[in-house]
Structure formats: structure tokens, C-alpha cells
Amino acid sequence: MTADDVLAAAMTRCPLVAILRGVRPDEIVAIADVLVAAGFAMIEVPLNSPDPLVSIAEIAHRYPAPMLIGAGTVLTVAQVAAVQQAGGRLIVSPNVDTPVIAASVAAGMVSLPGYFTPSEAFAALGAGATGLKLFPAEATSPAVLRAQRAVLPKLTPIFVVGGIGPQSMAPWTVAGAQGFGLGSALYQPGMSPADVAARANAFVTLAAQIKD
């Protein structure tokens, strides 16, 4: 499968990326278990978390394909290689760094760089990005995404990330978002698996309702 196919398959199962910033290796399996049970198909461990490559390796081994496991806050080509070695297949960045995108594509990994303007979006796509991450969403609006959608390739998956909560998903979806990255509204360091499960189930249910 190509990276495009891998991402499309994951999004068909669930268009939500769980962003586990701050998660520790000793708790990653319990948190991942409840996310998978809720229906999540994509999990991101940001590289500014404690021992992130250990966490990625743990859950990538536990949940191989079709689960899409990988890293966020990926800023360098060396980090792309390290994530791949750990078993990750998803590279998410807060910015458009064309060498990082190109390295991800060359490794056959899904690349979701963060963009804010049409110029950044087209630069990312030109470098081979699998999809786009509109970030930070708090600083823009669904109206802006709707305007961007008028010029961006219609089949390009766009995830909206930053400050996303249950009440904000529907307006973004109407504007053209096809997925969401969920951070502190889903997981915060120190949360119990039961608390994460409750939030995860609520988000998955809501995403299904919006899609229908």
C-alpha cells in the first residue's frame, strides 16, 4: 500500500489522531489500549514527550498495521529515521520542512506537516506530503479553511489541530476538514486510562455522527 492508501484506510476507520503529548513509556500501553478499543486508528506520540521512541516502539509492536502509529513534533530528517527504526509509520510536524517531508516520503511513511497559509500548503504538497495539518486552529477559523479549500487539491486530506473540542468539530467539518488531531481535550499527562477512555468514546461517537 502507498502512504496515501495507508492514510485513507486509517481515516475510513476513524478520522481522529490521538496526540499523546507527555505520555510516559510506563503508561503508553494502557492508554493506547483504551484508544484502540474506542475505535481510534491513528496515534501520535510527540517527540517532546518522555522517551518518545520507547513509547512508539511499544505500541507499534503491540498494534501493527492497519493501526497507524508514529510521532509528532518531528523537526529533523534524523528524527524521521529514528521514528521509522522504532516502528512508526506516521510523521507529523508543526511546520513545513521540505527535507523532513521528503525523507518521510522516501521511507514510505505517512507525512502530515503543519501549515497555516496556502503558500505553506502548496510547498508541503510539492514536497510530497500525504496530507496537511492546519495548525494552530485556534488562530484561524472555519471560514479561512473554506477559502483555502477552494484552491487546494480537492482530494488532499486536511486535519485540523489545535484547541479542538467536541463543540468545534462540526463547523470545521462543514468547512472542509476531513480529520482532527486531538490533544489536551483527549489526553493530558497523568490522566487515568478510564478517563481517557471516556473522552475517546465521546469523540469517536461524535465523529461518526458528524460524518453521517
PDB file of C-alpha atoms in Angstrom, residues 45-166:
ATOM      1  CA  VAL A  45       3.476  10.395  20.359  1.00  0.00           C
ATOM      2  CA  PRO A  46       5.098  13.853  20.163  1.00  0.00           C
ATOM      3  CA  LEU A  47       8.870  13.730  20.329  1.00  0.00           C
ATOM      4  CA  ASN A  48       8.949  16.211  23.215  1.00  0.00           C
ATOM      5  CA  SER A  49       7.359  13.549  25.422  1.00  0.00           C
ATOM      6  CA  PRO A  50       9.442  11.471  27.866  1.00  0.00           C
ATOM      7  CA  ASP A  51      11.383   8.756  25.974  1.00  0.00           C
ATOM      8  CA  PRO A  52       9.037   9.012  22.984  1.00  0.00           C
ATOM      9  CA  LEU A  53      10.808   6.434  20.823  1.00  0.00           C
ATOM     10  CA  VAL A  54      10.384   3.833  23.556  1.00  0.00           C
ATOM     11  CA  SER A  55       6.653   4.559  23.675  1.00  0.00           C
ATOM     12  CA  ILE A  56       6.358   4.426  19.882  1.00  0.00           C
ATOM     13  CA  ALA A  57       8.179   1.094  19.765  1.00  0.00           C
ATOM     14  CA  GLU A  58       5.921  -0.333  22.474  1.00  0.00           C
ATOM     15  CA  ILE A  59       2.656   0.438  20.726  1.00  0.00           C
ATOM     16  CA  ALA A  60       3.908  -0.080  17.169  1.00  0.00           C
ATOM     17  CA  HIS A  61       4.800  -3.642  18.178  1.00  0.00           C
ATOM     18  CA  ARG A  62       1.502  -4.140  20.011  1.00  0.00           C
ATOM     19  CA  TYR A  63      -0.600  -2.596  17.251  1.00  0.00           C
ATOM     20  CA  PRO A  64       0.886  -3.198  13.787  1.00  0.00           C
ATOM     21  CA  ALA A  65      -0.859  -2.308  10.530  1.00  0.00           C
ATOM     22  CA  PRO A  66      -3.574  -1.326   9.877  1.00  0.00           C
ATOM     23  CA  MET A  67      -3.089   0.833  13.003  1.00  0.00           C
ATOM     24  CA  LEU A  68      -1.112   3.959  12.118  1.00  0.00           C
ATOM     25  CA  ILE A  69       1.372   4.717  14.881  1.00  0.00           C
ATOM     26  CA  GLY A  70       4.006   7.419  14.780  1.00  0.00           C
ATOM     27  CA  ALA A  71       5.448  10.650  16.078  1.00  0.00           C
ATOM     28  CA  GLY A  72       4.549  14.293  16.304  1.00  0.00           C
ATOM     29  CA  THR A  73       6.743  17.380  16.631  1.00  0.00           C
ATOM     30  CA  VAL A  74       9.152  15.822  14.133  1.00  0.00           C
ATOM     31  CA  LEU A  75      11.610  18.541  13.141  1.00  0.00           C
ATOM     32  CA  THR A  76      14.629  16.859  11.554  1.00  0.00           C
ATOM     33  CA  VAL A  77      15.493  14.188   8.999  1.00  0.00           C
ATOM     34  CA  ALA A  78      17.364  12.295  11.715  1.00  0.00           C
ATOM     35  CA  GLN A  79      14.189  12.127  13.777  1.00  0.00           C
ATOM     36  CA  VAL A  80      12.294  10.672  10.807  1.00  0.00           C
ATOM     37  CA  ALA A  81      14.845   7.841  10.636  1.00  0.00           C
ATOM     38  CA  ALA A  82      14.643   7.272  14.392  1.00  0.00           C
ATOM     39  CA  VAL A  83      10.850   7.037  14.306  1.00  0.00           C
ATOM     40  CA  GLN A  84      10.987   4.566  11.432  1.00  0.00           C
ATOM     41  CA  GLN A  85      13.536   2.447  13.305  1.00  0.00           C
ATOM     42  CA  ALA A  86      11.167   2.411  16.290  1.00  0.00           C
ATOM     43  CA  GLY A  87       8.416   1.042  14.057  1.00  0.00           C
ATOM     44  CA  GLY A  88       6.487   4.245  13.451  1.00  0.00           C
ATOM     45  CA  ARG A  89       4.761   4.857  10.133  1.00  0.00           C
ATOM     46  CA  LEU A  90       3.339   8.346  10.767  1.00  0.00           C
ATOM     47  CA  ILE A  91       5.323  11.597  10.770  1.00  0.00           C
ATOM     48  CA  VAL A  92       3.540  14.728  11.999  1.00  0.00           C
ATOM     49  CA  SER A  93       5.244  18.119  12.184  1.00  0.00           C
ATOM     50  CA  PRO A  94       4.159  21.573  13.368  1.00  0.00           C
ATOM     51  CA  ASN A  95       5.756  23.173  10.307  1.00  0.00           C
ATOM     52  CA  VAL A  96       6.578  22.733   6.637  1.00  0.00           C
ATOM     53  CA  ASP A  97      10.144  21.442   6.420  1.00  0.00           C
ATOM     54  CA  THR A  98      10.634  20.054   2.939  1.00  0.00           C
ATOM     55  CA  PRO A  99      13.642  17.822   3.802  1.00  0.00           C
ATOM     56  CA  VAL A 100      11.606  16.226   6.614  1.00  0.00           C
ATOM     57  CA  ILE A 101       8.675  15.680   4.256  1.00  0.00           C
ATOM     58  CA  ALA A 102      10.923  14.269   1.539  1.00  0.00           C
ATOM     59  CA  ALA A 103      12.632  11.904   3.989  1.00  0.00           C
ATOM     60  CA  SER A 104       9.256  10.679   5.250  1.00  0.00           C
ATOM     61  CA  VAL A 105       8.027  10.056   1.713  1.00  0.00           C
ATOM     62  CA  ALA A 106      11.255   8.283   0.733  1.00  0.00           C
ATOM     63  CA  ALA A 107      10.820   5.981   3.739  1.00  0.00           C
ATOM     64  CA  GLY A 108       7.252   5.159   2.704  1.00  0.00           C
ATOM     65  CA  MET A 109       5.796   6.850   5.769  1.00  0.00           C
ATOM     66  CA  VAL A 110       2.681   8.997   6.058  1.00  0.00           C
ATOM     67  CA  SER A 111       3.671  12.690   6.171  1.00  0.00           C
ATOM     68  CA  LEU A 112       1.364  15.255   7.784  1.00  0.00           C
ATOM     69  CA  PRO A 113       3.182  18.599   8.051  1.00  0.00           C
ATOM     70  CA  GLY A 114       1.646  21.593   9.764  1.00  0.00           C
ATOM     71  CA  TYR A 115       0.678  24.535   7.572  1.00  0.00           C
ATOM     72  CA  PHE A 116      -1.129  27.837   8.087  1.00  0.00           C
ATOM     73  CA  THR A 117      -1.160  29.590   4.710  1.00  0.00           C
ATOM     74  CA  PRO A 118      -1.867  28.457   1.141  1.00  0.00           C
ATOM     75  CA  SER A 119       1.788  29.050   0.277  1.00  0.00           C
ATOM     76  CA  GLU A 120       2.882  26.657   3.018  1.00  0.00           C
ATOM     77  CA  ALA A 121       0.246  24.125   1.974  1.00  0.00           C
ATOM     78  CA  PHE A 122       1.408  24.076  -1.643  1.00  0.00           C
ATOM     79  CA  ALA A 123       5.061  23.865  -0.576  1.00  0.00           C
ATOM     80  CA  ALA A 124       4.233  20.837   1.567  1.00  0.00           C
ATOM     81  CA  LEU A 125       2.298  19.148  -1.207  1.00  0.00           C
ATOM     82  CA  GLY A 126       5.084  19.905  -3.664  1.00  0.00           C
ATOM     83  CA  ALA A 127       7.491  18.085  -1.352  1.00  0.00           C
ATOM     84  CA  GLY A 128       5.212  15.037  -1.354  1.00  0.00           C
ATOM     85  CA  ALA A 129       3.160  15.393   1.840  1.00  0.00           C
ATOM     86  CA  THR A 130       0.468  12.741   2.205  1.00  0.00           C
ATOM     87  CA  GLY A 131      -1.918  15.197   3.831  1.00  0.00           C
ATOM     88  CA  LEU A 132      -1.946  18.514   5.649  1.00  0.00           C
ATOM     89  CA  LYS A 133      -2.361  19.623   9.239  1.00  0.00           C
ATOM     90  CA  LEU A 134      -3.920  23.070   9.686  1.00  0.00           C
ATOM     91  CA  PHE A 135      -2.201  24.387  12.794  1.00  0.00           C
ATOM     92  CA  PRO A 136      -2.818  26.131  15.103  1.00  0.00           C
ATOM     93  CA  ALA A 137      -6.565  26.059  14.562  1.00  0.00           C
ATOM     94  CA  GLU A 138      -7.149  28.442  17.478  1.00  0.00           C
ATOM     95  CA  ALA A 139      -5.573  31.210  15.412  1.00  0.00           C
ATOM     96  CA  THR A 140      -7.804  30.778  12.378  1.00  0.00           C
ATOM     97  CA  SER A 141     -11.417  29.864  11.569  1.00  0.00           C
ATOM     98  CA  PRO A 142     -13.580  27.505   9.520  1.00  0.00           C
ATOM     99  CA  ALA A 143     -14.179  30.382   7.096  1.00  0.00           C
ATOM    100  CA  VAL A 144     -10.451  30.542   6.360  1.00  0.00           C
ATOM    101  CA  LEU A 145     -10.300  26.798   5.752  1.00  0.00           C
ATOM    102  CA  ARG A 146     -13.289  27.043   3.422  1.00  0.00           C
ATOM    103  CA  ALA A 147     -11.453  29.680   1.392  1.00  0.00           C
ATOM    104  CA  GLN A 148      -8.290  27.555   1.305  1.00  0.00           C
ATOM    105  CA  ARG A 149     -10.283  24.541   0.184  1.00  0.00           C
ATOM    106  CA  ALA A 150     -11.317  26.476  -2.913  1.00  0.00           C
ATOM    107  CA  VAL A 151      -7.736  26.413  -4.193  1.00  0.00           C
ATOM    108  CA  LEU A 152      -6.157  23.332  -2.603  1.00  0.00           C
ATOM    109  CA  PRO A 153      -6.438  19.953  -4.367  1.00  0.00           C
ATOM    110  CA  LYS A 154      -9.854  18.532  -3.538  1.00  0.00           C
ATOM    111  CA  LEU A 155      -8.540  15.088  -2.617  1.00  0.00           C
ATOM    112  CA  THR A 156      -5.907  16.368  -0.172  1.00  0.00           C
ATOM    113  CA  PRO A 157      -6.767  15.228   3.372  1.00  0.00           C
ATOM    114  CA  ILE A 158      -6.728  18.135   5.823  1.00  0.00           C
ATOM    115  CA  PHE A 159      -6.587  17.597   9.575  1.00  0.00           C
ATOM    116  CA  VAL A 160      -7.442  20.492  11.881  1.00  0.00           C
ATOM    117  CA  VAL A 161      -5.308  20.622  15.023  1.00  0.00           C
ATOM    118  CA  GLY A 162      -5.123  22.948  17.996  1.00  0.00           C
ATOM    119  CA  GLY A 163      -7.834  23.601  20.553  1.00  0.00           C
ATOM    120  CA  ILE A 164     -10.259  21.108  19.037  1.00  0.00           C
ATOM    121  CA  GLY A 165     -13.077  20.047  21.328  1.00  0.00           C
ATOM    122  CA  PRO A 166     -16.413  18.295  20.869  1.00  0.00           C
TER     123      PRO A 166
END
